[in-house]
Short mmCIF file of N, CA and C in Angstrom, two decimals:
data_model
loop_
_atom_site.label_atom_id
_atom_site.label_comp_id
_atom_site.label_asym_id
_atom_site.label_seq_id
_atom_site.Cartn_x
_atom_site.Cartn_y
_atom_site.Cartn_z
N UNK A 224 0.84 -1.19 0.00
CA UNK A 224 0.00 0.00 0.00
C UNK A 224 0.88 1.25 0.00
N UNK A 225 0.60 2.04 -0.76
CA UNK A 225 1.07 3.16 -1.17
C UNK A 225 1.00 4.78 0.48
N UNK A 226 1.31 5.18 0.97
CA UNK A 226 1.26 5.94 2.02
C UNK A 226 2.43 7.09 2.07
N UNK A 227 1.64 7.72 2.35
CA UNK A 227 1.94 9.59 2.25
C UNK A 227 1.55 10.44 4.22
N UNK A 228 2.71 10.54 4.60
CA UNK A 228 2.95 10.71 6.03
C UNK A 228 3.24 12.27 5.71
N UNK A 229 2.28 12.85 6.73
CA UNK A 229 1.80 14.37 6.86
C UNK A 229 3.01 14.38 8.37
N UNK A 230 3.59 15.23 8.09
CA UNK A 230 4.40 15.60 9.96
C UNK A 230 3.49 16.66 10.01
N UNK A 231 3.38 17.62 11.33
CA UNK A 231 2.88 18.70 11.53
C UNK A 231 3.46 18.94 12.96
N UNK A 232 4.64 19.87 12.25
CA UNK A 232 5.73 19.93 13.88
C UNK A 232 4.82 21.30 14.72
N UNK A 233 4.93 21.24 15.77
CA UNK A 233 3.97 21.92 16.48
C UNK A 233 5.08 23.05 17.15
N UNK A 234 5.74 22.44 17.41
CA UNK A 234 7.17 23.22 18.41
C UNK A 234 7.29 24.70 18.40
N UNK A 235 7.27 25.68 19.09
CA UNK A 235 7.36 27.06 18.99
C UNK A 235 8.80 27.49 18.75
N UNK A 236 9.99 26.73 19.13
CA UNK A 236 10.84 26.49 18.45
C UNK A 236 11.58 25.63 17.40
N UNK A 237 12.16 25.95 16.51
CA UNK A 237 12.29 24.89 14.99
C UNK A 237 13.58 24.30 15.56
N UNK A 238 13.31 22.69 15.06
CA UNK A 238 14.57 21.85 15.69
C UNK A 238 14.69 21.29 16.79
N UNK A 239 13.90 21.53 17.55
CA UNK A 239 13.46 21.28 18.76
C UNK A 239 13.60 19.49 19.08
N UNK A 240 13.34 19.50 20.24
CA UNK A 240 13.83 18.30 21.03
C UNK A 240 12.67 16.78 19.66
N UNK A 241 10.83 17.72 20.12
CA UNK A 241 10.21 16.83 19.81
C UNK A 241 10.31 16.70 18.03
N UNK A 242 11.12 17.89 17.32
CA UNK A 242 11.21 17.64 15.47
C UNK A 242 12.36 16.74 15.79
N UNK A 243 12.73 16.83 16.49
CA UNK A 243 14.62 15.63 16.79
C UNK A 243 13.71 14.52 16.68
N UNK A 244 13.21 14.28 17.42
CA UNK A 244 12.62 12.84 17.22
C UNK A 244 11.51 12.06 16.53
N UNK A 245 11.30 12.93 16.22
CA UNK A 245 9.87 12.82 14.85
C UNK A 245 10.88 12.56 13.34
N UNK A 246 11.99 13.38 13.47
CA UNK A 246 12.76 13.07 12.22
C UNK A 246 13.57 11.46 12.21
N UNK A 247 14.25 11.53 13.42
CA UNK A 247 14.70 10.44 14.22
C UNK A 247 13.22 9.27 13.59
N UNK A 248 12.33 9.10 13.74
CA UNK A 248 11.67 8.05 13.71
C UNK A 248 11.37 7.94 11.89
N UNK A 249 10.94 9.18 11.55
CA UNK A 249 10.65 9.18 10.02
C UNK A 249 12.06 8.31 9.29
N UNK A 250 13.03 8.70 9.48
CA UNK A 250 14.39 8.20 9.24
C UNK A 250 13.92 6.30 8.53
N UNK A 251 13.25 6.30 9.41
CA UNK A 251 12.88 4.57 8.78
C UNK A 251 11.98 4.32 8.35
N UNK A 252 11.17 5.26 7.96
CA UNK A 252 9.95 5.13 6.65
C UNK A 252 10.61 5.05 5.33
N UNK A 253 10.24 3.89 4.63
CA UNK A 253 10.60 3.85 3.47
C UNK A 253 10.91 4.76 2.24
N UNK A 254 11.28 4.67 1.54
CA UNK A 254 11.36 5.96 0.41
C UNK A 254 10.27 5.80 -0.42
N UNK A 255 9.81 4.68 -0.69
CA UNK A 255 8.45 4.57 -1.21
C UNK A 255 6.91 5.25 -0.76
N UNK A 256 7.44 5.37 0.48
CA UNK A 256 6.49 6.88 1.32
C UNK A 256 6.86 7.48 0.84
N UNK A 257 5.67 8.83 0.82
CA UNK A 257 5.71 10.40 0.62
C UNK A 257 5.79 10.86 2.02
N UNK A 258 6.87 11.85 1.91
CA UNK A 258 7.21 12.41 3.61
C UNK A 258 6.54 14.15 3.42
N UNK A 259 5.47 14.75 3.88
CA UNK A 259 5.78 15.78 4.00
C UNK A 259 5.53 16.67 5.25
N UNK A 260 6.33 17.68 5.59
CA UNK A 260 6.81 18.46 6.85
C UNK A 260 5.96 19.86 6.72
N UNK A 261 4.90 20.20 7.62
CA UNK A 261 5.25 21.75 8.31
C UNK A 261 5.00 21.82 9.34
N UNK A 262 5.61 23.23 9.52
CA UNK A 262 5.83 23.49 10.79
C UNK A 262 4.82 24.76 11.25
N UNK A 263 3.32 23.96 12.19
CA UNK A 263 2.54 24.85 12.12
C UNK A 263 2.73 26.33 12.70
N UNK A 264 3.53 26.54 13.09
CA UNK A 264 3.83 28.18 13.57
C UNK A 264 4.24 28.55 12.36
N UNK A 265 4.94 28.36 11.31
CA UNK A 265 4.75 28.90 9.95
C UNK A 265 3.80 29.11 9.21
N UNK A 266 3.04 28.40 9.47
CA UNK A 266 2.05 28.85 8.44
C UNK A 266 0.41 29.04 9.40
N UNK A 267 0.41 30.04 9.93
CA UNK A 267 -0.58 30.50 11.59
C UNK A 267 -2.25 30.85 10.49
N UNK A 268 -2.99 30.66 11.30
CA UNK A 268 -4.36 30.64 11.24
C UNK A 268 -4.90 31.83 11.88
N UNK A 269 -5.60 32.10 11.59
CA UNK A 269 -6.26 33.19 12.59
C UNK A 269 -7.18 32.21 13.56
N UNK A 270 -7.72 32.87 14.94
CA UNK A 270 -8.37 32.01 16.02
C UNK A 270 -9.55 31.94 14.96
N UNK A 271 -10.33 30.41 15.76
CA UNK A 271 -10.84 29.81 14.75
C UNK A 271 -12.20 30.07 15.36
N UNK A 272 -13.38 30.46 14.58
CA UNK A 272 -14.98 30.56 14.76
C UNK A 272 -15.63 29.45 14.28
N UNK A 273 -16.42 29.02 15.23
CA UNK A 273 -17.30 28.03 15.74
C UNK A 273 -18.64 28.69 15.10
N UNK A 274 -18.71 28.21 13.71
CA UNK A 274 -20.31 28.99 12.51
C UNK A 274 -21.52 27.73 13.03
N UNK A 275 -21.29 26.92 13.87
CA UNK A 275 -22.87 26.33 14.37
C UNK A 275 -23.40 26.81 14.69
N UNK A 276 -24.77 26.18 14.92
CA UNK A 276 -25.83 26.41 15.35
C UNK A 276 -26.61 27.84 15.35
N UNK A 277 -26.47 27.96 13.40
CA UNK A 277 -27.51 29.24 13.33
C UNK A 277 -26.33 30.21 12.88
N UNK A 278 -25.12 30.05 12.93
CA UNK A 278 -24.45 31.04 12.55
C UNK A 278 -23.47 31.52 11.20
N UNK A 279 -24.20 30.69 10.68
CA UNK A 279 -23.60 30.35 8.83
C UNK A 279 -22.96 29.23 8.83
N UNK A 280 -22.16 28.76 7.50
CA UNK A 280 -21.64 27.81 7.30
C UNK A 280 -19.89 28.34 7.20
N UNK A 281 -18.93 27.55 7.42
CA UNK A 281 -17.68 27.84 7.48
C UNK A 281 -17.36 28.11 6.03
N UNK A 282 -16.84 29.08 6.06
CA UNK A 282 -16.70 29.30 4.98
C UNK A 282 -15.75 28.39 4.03
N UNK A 283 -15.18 28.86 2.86
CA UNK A 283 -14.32 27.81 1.78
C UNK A 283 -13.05 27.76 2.30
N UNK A 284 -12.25 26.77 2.24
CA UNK A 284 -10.65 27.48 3.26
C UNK A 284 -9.68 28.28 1.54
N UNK A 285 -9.51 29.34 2.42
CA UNK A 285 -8.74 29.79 1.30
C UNK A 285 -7.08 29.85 2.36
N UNK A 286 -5.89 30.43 1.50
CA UNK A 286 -4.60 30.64 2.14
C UNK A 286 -4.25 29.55 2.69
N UNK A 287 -3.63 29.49 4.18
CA UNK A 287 -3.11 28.53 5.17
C UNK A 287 -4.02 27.72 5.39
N UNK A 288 -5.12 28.16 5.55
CA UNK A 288 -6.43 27.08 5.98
C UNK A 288 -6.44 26.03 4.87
N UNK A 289 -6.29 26.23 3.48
CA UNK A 289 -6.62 26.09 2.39
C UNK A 289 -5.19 24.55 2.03
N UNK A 290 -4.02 25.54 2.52
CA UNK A 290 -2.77 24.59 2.28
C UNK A 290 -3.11 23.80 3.34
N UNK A 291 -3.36 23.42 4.50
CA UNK A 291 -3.61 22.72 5.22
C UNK A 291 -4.60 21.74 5.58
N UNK A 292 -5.68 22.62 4.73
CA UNK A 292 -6.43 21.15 4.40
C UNK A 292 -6.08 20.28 3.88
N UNK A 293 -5.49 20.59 2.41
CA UNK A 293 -5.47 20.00 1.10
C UNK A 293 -4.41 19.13 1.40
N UNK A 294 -3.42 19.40 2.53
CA UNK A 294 -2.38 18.59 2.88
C UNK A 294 -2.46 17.44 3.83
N UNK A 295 -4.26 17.55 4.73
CA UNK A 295 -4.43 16.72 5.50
C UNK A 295 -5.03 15.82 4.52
N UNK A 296 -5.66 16.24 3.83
CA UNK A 296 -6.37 15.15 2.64
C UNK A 296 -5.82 14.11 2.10
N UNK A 297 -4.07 15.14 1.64
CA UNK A 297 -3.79 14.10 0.83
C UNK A 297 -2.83 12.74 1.12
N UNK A 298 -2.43 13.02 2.62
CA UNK A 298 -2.01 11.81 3.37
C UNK A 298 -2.50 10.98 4.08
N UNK A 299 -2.61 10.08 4.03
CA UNK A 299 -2.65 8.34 4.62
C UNK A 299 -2.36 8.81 5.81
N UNK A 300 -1.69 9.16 7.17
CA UNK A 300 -0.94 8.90 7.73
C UNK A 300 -0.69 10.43 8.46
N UNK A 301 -1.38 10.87 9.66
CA UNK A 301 -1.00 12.72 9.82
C UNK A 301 0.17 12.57 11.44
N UNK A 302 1.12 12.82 11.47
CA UNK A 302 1.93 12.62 12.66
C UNK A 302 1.63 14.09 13.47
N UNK A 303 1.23 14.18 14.46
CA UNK A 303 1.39 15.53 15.21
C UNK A 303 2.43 15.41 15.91
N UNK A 304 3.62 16.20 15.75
CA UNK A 304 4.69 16.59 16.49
C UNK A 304 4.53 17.50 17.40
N UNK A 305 4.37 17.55 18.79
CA UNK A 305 4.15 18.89 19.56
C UNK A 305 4.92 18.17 20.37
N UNK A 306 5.43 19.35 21.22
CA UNK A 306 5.94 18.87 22.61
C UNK A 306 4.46 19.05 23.50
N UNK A 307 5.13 18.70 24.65
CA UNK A 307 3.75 18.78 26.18
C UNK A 307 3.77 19.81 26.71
N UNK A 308 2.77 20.97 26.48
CA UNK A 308 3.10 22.18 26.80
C UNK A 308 2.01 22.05 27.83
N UNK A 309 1.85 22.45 28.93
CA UNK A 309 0.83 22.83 29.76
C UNK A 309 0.13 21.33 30.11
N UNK A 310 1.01 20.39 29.84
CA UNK A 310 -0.08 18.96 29.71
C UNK A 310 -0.92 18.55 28.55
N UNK A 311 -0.82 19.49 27.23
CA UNK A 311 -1.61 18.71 26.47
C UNK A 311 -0.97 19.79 25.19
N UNK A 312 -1.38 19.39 23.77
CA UNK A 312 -0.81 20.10 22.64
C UNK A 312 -0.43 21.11 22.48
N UNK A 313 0.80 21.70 21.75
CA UNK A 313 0.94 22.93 21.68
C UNK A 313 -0.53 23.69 20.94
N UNK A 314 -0.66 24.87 21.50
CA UNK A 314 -1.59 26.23 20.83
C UNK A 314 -1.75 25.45 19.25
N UNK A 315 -1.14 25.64 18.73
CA UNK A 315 -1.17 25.63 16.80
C UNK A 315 -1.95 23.72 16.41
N UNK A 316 -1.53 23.14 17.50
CA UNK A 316 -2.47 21.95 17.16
C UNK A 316 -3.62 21.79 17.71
N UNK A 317 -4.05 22.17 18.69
CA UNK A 317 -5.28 22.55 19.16
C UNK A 317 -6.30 23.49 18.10
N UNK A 318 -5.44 24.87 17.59
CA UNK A 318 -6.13 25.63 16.79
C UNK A 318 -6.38 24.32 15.45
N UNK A 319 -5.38 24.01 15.10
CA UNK A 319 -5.14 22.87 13.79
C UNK A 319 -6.84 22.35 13.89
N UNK A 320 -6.69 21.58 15.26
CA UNK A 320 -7.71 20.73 15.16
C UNK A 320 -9.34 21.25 15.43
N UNK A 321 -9.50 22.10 16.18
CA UNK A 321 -10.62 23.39 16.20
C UNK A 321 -10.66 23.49 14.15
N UNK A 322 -10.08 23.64 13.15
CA UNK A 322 -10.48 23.70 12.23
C UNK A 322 -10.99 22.65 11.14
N UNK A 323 -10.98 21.72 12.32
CA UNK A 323 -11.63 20.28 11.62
C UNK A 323 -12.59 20.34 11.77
N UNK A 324 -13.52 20.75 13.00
CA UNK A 324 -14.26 20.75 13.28
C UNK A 324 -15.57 21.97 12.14
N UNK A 325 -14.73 23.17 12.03
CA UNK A 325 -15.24 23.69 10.38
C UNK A 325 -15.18 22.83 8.90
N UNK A 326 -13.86 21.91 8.98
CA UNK A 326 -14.05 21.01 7.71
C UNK A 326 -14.98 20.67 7.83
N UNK A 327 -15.60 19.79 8.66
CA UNK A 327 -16.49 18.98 8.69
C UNK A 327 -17.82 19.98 8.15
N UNK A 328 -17.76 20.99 8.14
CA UNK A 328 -18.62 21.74 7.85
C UNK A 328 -18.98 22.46 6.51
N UNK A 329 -17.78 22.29 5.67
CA UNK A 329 -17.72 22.93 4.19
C UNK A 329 -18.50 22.02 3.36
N UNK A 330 -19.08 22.75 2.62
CA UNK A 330 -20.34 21.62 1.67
C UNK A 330 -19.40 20.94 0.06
N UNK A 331 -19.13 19.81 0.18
CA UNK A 331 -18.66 19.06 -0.66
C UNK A 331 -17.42 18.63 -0.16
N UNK A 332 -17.34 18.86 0.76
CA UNK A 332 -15.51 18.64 1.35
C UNK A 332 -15.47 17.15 1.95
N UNK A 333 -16.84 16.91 2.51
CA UNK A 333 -16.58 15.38 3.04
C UNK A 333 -15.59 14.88 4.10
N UNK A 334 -15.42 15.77 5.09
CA UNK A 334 -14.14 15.54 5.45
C UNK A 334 -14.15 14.36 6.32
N UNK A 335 -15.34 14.11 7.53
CA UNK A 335 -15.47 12.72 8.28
C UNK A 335 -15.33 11.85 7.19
N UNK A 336 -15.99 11.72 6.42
CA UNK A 336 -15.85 10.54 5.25
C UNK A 336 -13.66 10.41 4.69
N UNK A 337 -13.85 11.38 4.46
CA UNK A 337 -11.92 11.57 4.10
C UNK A 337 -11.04 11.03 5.31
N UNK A 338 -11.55 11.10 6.41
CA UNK A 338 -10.80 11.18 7.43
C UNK A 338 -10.71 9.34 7.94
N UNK A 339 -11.59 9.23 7.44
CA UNK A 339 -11.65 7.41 8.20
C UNK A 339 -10.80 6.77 7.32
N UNK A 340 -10.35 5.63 8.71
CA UNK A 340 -9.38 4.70 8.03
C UNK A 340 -7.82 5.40 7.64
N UNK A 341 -7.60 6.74 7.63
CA UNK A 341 -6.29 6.91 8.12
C UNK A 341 -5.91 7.08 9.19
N UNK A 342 -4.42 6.89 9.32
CA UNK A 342 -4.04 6.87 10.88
C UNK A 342 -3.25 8.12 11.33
N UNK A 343 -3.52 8.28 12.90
CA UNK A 343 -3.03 9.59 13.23
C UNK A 343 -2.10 8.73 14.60
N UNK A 344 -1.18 9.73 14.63
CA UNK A 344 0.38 9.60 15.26
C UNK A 344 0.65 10.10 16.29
N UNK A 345 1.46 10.33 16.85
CA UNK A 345 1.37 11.47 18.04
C UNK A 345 3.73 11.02 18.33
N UNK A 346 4.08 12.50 18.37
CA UNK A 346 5.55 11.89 18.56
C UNK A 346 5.95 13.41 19.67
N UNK A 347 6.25 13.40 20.93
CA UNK A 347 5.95 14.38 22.21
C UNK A 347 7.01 14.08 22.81
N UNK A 348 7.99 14.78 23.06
CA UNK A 348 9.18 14.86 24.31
C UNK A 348 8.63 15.72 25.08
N UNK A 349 8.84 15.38 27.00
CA UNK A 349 8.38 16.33 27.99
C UNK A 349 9.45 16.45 28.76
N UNK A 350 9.24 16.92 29.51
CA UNK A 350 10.66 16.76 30.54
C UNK A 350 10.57 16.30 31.99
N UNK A 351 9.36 15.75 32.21
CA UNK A 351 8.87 15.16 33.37
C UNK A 351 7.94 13.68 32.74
N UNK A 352 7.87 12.74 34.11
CA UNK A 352 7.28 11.59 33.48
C UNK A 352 6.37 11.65 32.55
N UNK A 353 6.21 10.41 31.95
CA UNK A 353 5.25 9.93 30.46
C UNK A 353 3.99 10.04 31.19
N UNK A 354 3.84 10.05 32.32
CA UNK A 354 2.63 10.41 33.09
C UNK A 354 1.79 11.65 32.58
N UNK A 355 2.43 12.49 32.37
CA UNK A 355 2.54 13.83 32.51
C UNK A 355 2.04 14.31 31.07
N UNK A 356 1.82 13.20 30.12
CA UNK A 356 1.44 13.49 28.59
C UNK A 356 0.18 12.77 28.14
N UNK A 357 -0.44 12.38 29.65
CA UNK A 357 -1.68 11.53 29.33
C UNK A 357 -2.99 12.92 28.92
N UNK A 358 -2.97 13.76 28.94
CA UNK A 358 -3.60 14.62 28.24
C UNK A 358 -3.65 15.25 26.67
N UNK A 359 -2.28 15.06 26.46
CA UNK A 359 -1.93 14.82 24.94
C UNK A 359 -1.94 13.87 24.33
N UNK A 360 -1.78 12.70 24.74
CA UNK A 360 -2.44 11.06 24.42
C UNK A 360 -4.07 11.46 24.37
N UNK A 361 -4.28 11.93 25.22
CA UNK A 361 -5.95 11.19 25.02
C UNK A 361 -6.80 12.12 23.87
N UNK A 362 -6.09 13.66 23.91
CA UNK A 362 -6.98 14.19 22.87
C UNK A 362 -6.50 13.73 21.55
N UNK A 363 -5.30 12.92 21.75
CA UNK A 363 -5.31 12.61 19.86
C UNK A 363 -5.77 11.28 19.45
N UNK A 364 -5.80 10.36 20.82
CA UNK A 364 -6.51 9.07 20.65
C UNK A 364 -7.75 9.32 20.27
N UNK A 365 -8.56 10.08 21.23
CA UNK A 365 -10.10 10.75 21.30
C UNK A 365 -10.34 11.28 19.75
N UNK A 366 -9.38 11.86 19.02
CA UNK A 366 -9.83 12.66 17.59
C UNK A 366 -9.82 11.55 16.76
N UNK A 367 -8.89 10.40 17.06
CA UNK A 367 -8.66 8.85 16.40
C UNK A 367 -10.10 8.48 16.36
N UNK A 368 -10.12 7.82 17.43
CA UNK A 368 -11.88 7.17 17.46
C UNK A 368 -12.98 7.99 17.36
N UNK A 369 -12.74 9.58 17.09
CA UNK A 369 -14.26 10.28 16.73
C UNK A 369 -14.90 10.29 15.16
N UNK A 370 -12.89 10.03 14.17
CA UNK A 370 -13.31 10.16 12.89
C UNK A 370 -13.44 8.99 12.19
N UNK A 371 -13.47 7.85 13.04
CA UNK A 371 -12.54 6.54 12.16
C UNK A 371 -11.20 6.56 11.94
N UNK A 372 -10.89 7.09 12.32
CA UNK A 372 -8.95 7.12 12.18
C UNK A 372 -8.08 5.80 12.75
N UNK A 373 -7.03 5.21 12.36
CA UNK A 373 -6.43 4.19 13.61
C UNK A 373 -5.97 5.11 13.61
N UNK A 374 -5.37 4.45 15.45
CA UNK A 374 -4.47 5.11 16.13
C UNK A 374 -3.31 4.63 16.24
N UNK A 375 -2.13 5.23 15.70
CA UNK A 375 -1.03 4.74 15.65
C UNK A 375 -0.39 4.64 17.13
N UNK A 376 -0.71 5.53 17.95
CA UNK A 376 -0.15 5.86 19.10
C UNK A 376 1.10 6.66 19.29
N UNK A 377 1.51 7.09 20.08
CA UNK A 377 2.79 8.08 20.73
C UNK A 377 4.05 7.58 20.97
N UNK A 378 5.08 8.22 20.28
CA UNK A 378 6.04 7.93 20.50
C UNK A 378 7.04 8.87 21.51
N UNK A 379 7.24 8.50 23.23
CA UNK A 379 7.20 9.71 23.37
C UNK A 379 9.17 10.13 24.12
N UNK A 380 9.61 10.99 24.73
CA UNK A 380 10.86 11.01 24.40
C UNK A 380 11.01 11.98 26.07
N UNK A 381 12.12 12.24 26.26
CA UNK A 381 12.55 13.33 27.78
C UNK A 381 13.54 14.32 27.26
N UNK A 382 13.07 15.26 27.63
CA UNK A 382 14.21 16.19 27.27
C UNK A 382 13.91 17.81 27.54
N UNK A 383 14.39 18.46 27.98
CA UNK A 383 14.22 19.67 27.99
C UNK A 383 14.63 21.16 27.25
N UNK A 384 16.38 20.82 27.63
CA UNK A 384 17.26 21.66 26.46
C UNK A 384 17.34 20.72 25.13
N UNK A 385 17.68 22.19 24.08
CA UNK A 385 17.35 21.80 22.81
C UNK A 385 18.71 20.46 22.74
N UNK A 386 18.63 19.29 22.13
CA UNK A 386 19.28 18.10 21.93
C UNK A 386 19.05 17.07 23.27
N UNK A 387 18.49 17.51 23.96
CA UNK A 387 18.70 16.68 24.88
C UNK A 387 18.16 15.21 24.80
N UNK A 388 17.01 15.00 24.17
CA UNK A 388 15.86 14.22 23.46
C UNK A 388 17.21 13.44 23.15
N UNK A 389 18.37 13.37 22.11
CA UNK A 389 19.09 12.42 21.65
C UNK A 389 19.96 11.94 22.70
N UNK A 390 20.01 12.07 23.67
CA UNK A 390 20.36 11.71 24.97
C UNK A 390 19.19 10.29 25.43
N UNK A 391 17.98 10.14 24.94
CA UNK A 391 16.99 9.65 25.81
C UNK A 391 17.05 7.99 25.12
N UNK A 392 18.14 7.33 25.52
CA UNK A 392 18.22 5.81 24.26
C UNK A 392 16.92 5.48 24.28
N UNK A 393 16.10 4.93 25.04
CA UNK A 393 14.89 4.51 24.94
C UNK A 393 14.07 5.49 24.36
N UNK A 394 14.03 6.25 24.05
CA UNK A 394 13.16 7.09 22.86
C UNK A 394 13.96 7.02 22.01
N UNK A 395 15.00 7.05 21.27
CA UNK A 395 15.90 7.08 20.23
C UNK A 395 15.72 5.12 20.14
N UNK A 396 15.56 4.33 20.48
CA UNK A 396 15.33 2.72 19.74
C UNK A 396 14.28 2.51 19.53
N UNK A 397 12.95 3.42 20.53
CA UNK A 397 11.48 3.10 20.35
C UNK A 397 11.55 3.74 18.40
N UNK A 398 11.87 4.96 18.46
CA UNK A 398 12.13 6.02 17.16
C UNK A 398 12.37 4.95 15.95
N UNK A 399 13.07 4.14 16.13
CA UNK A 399 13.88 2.99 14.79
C UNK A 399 12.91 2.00 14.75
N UNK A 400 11.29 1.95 15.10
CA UNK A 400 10.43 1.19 14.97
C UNK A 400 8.80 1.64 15.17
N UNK A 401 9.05 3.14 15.44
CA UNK A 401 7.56 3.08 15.70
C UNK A 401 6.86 3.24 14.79
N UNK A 402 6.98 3.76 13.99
CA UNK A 402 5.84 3.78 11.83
C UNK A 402 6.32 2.66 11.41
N UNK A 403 7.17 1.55 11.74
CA UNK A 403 7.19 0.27 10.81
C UNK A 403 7.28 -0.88 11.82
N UNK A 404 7.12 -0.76 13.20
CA UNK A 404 6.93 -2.35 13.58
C UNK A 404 5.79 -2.36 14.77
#
């Protein structure tokens, strides 16, 4: 089967502990995958409006909204890279995902229907126990089982200063198997 892996590094800084290890793991996806990378603080959204119940329909995504759909569409496979900010996703994946909730809303876009049966990822360095990321686990498991999505599950890593993550062997061997075994 043919598969096209969406990253969507979340990190407020580029290079960061949790893109270290999201690259670190991509590293062993085949070349026969399509790999593609952004980095949602590049390409920012405006805060996102909630058009239910009586208040129009979301409108068409044009710009960033627009590249970002078309990019969730067209992969098999969406990895959210964030670190554990506050206990649960960075800002830009939260907003990310607040605009699914408008896909679902554009007339011809189909997006619950688009969305099933691919799988969503989750790859998170914190700097305190794996305990400590069960809030970022559950909202991406939770978005897994709301659309039909599998859940690939989390790959997750320790680290605080920037490199430190390649310090963490047990996140760096989990990394050399988690999209292929």
């Amino acid at each position: 089967m043919d598969r096209s892996f969406l990253f969507l590094v979340a990190a407020a800084r580029a290079g960061g502990n949790t893109e270290m290890l999201a690259r670190r793991a991509a590293r062993e996806i085949t070349r026969q995958h399509e790999q593609t990378w952004i980095r949602l603080p590049e390409v920012p959204l405006p805060a996102f409006e909630d058009r239910r119940h009586g208040f129009g329909e979301h409108p068409e995504p044009a710009g960033n909204e627009k590249v970002l759909m078309d990019a969730t569409f067209a992969a098999t496979d969406l990895v959210i890279a964030s670190p554990v900010y506050w206990y649960s996703v960075a800002a830009s994946v939260k907003l990310y995902l607040d605009y699914w909730s408008g896909w679902m809303r554009v007339p011809g876009a189909e997006f619950k229907a688009r969305m099933k049966g691919k799988t969503l990822w989750g790859v998170s360095v914190l700097s305190e126990g794996p305990e400590q990321a069960d809030p970022l686990v559950g909202t991406l498991e939770k978005t897994a089982a709301y659309l039909g999505m599998h859940w690939g599950g989390v790959l997750l890593g320790n680290g605080s200063r920037p490199g430190d993550v390649l310090a963490d062997e047990a996140a760096m061997k989990s990394a050399a198997s988690f999209f292929t075994g």
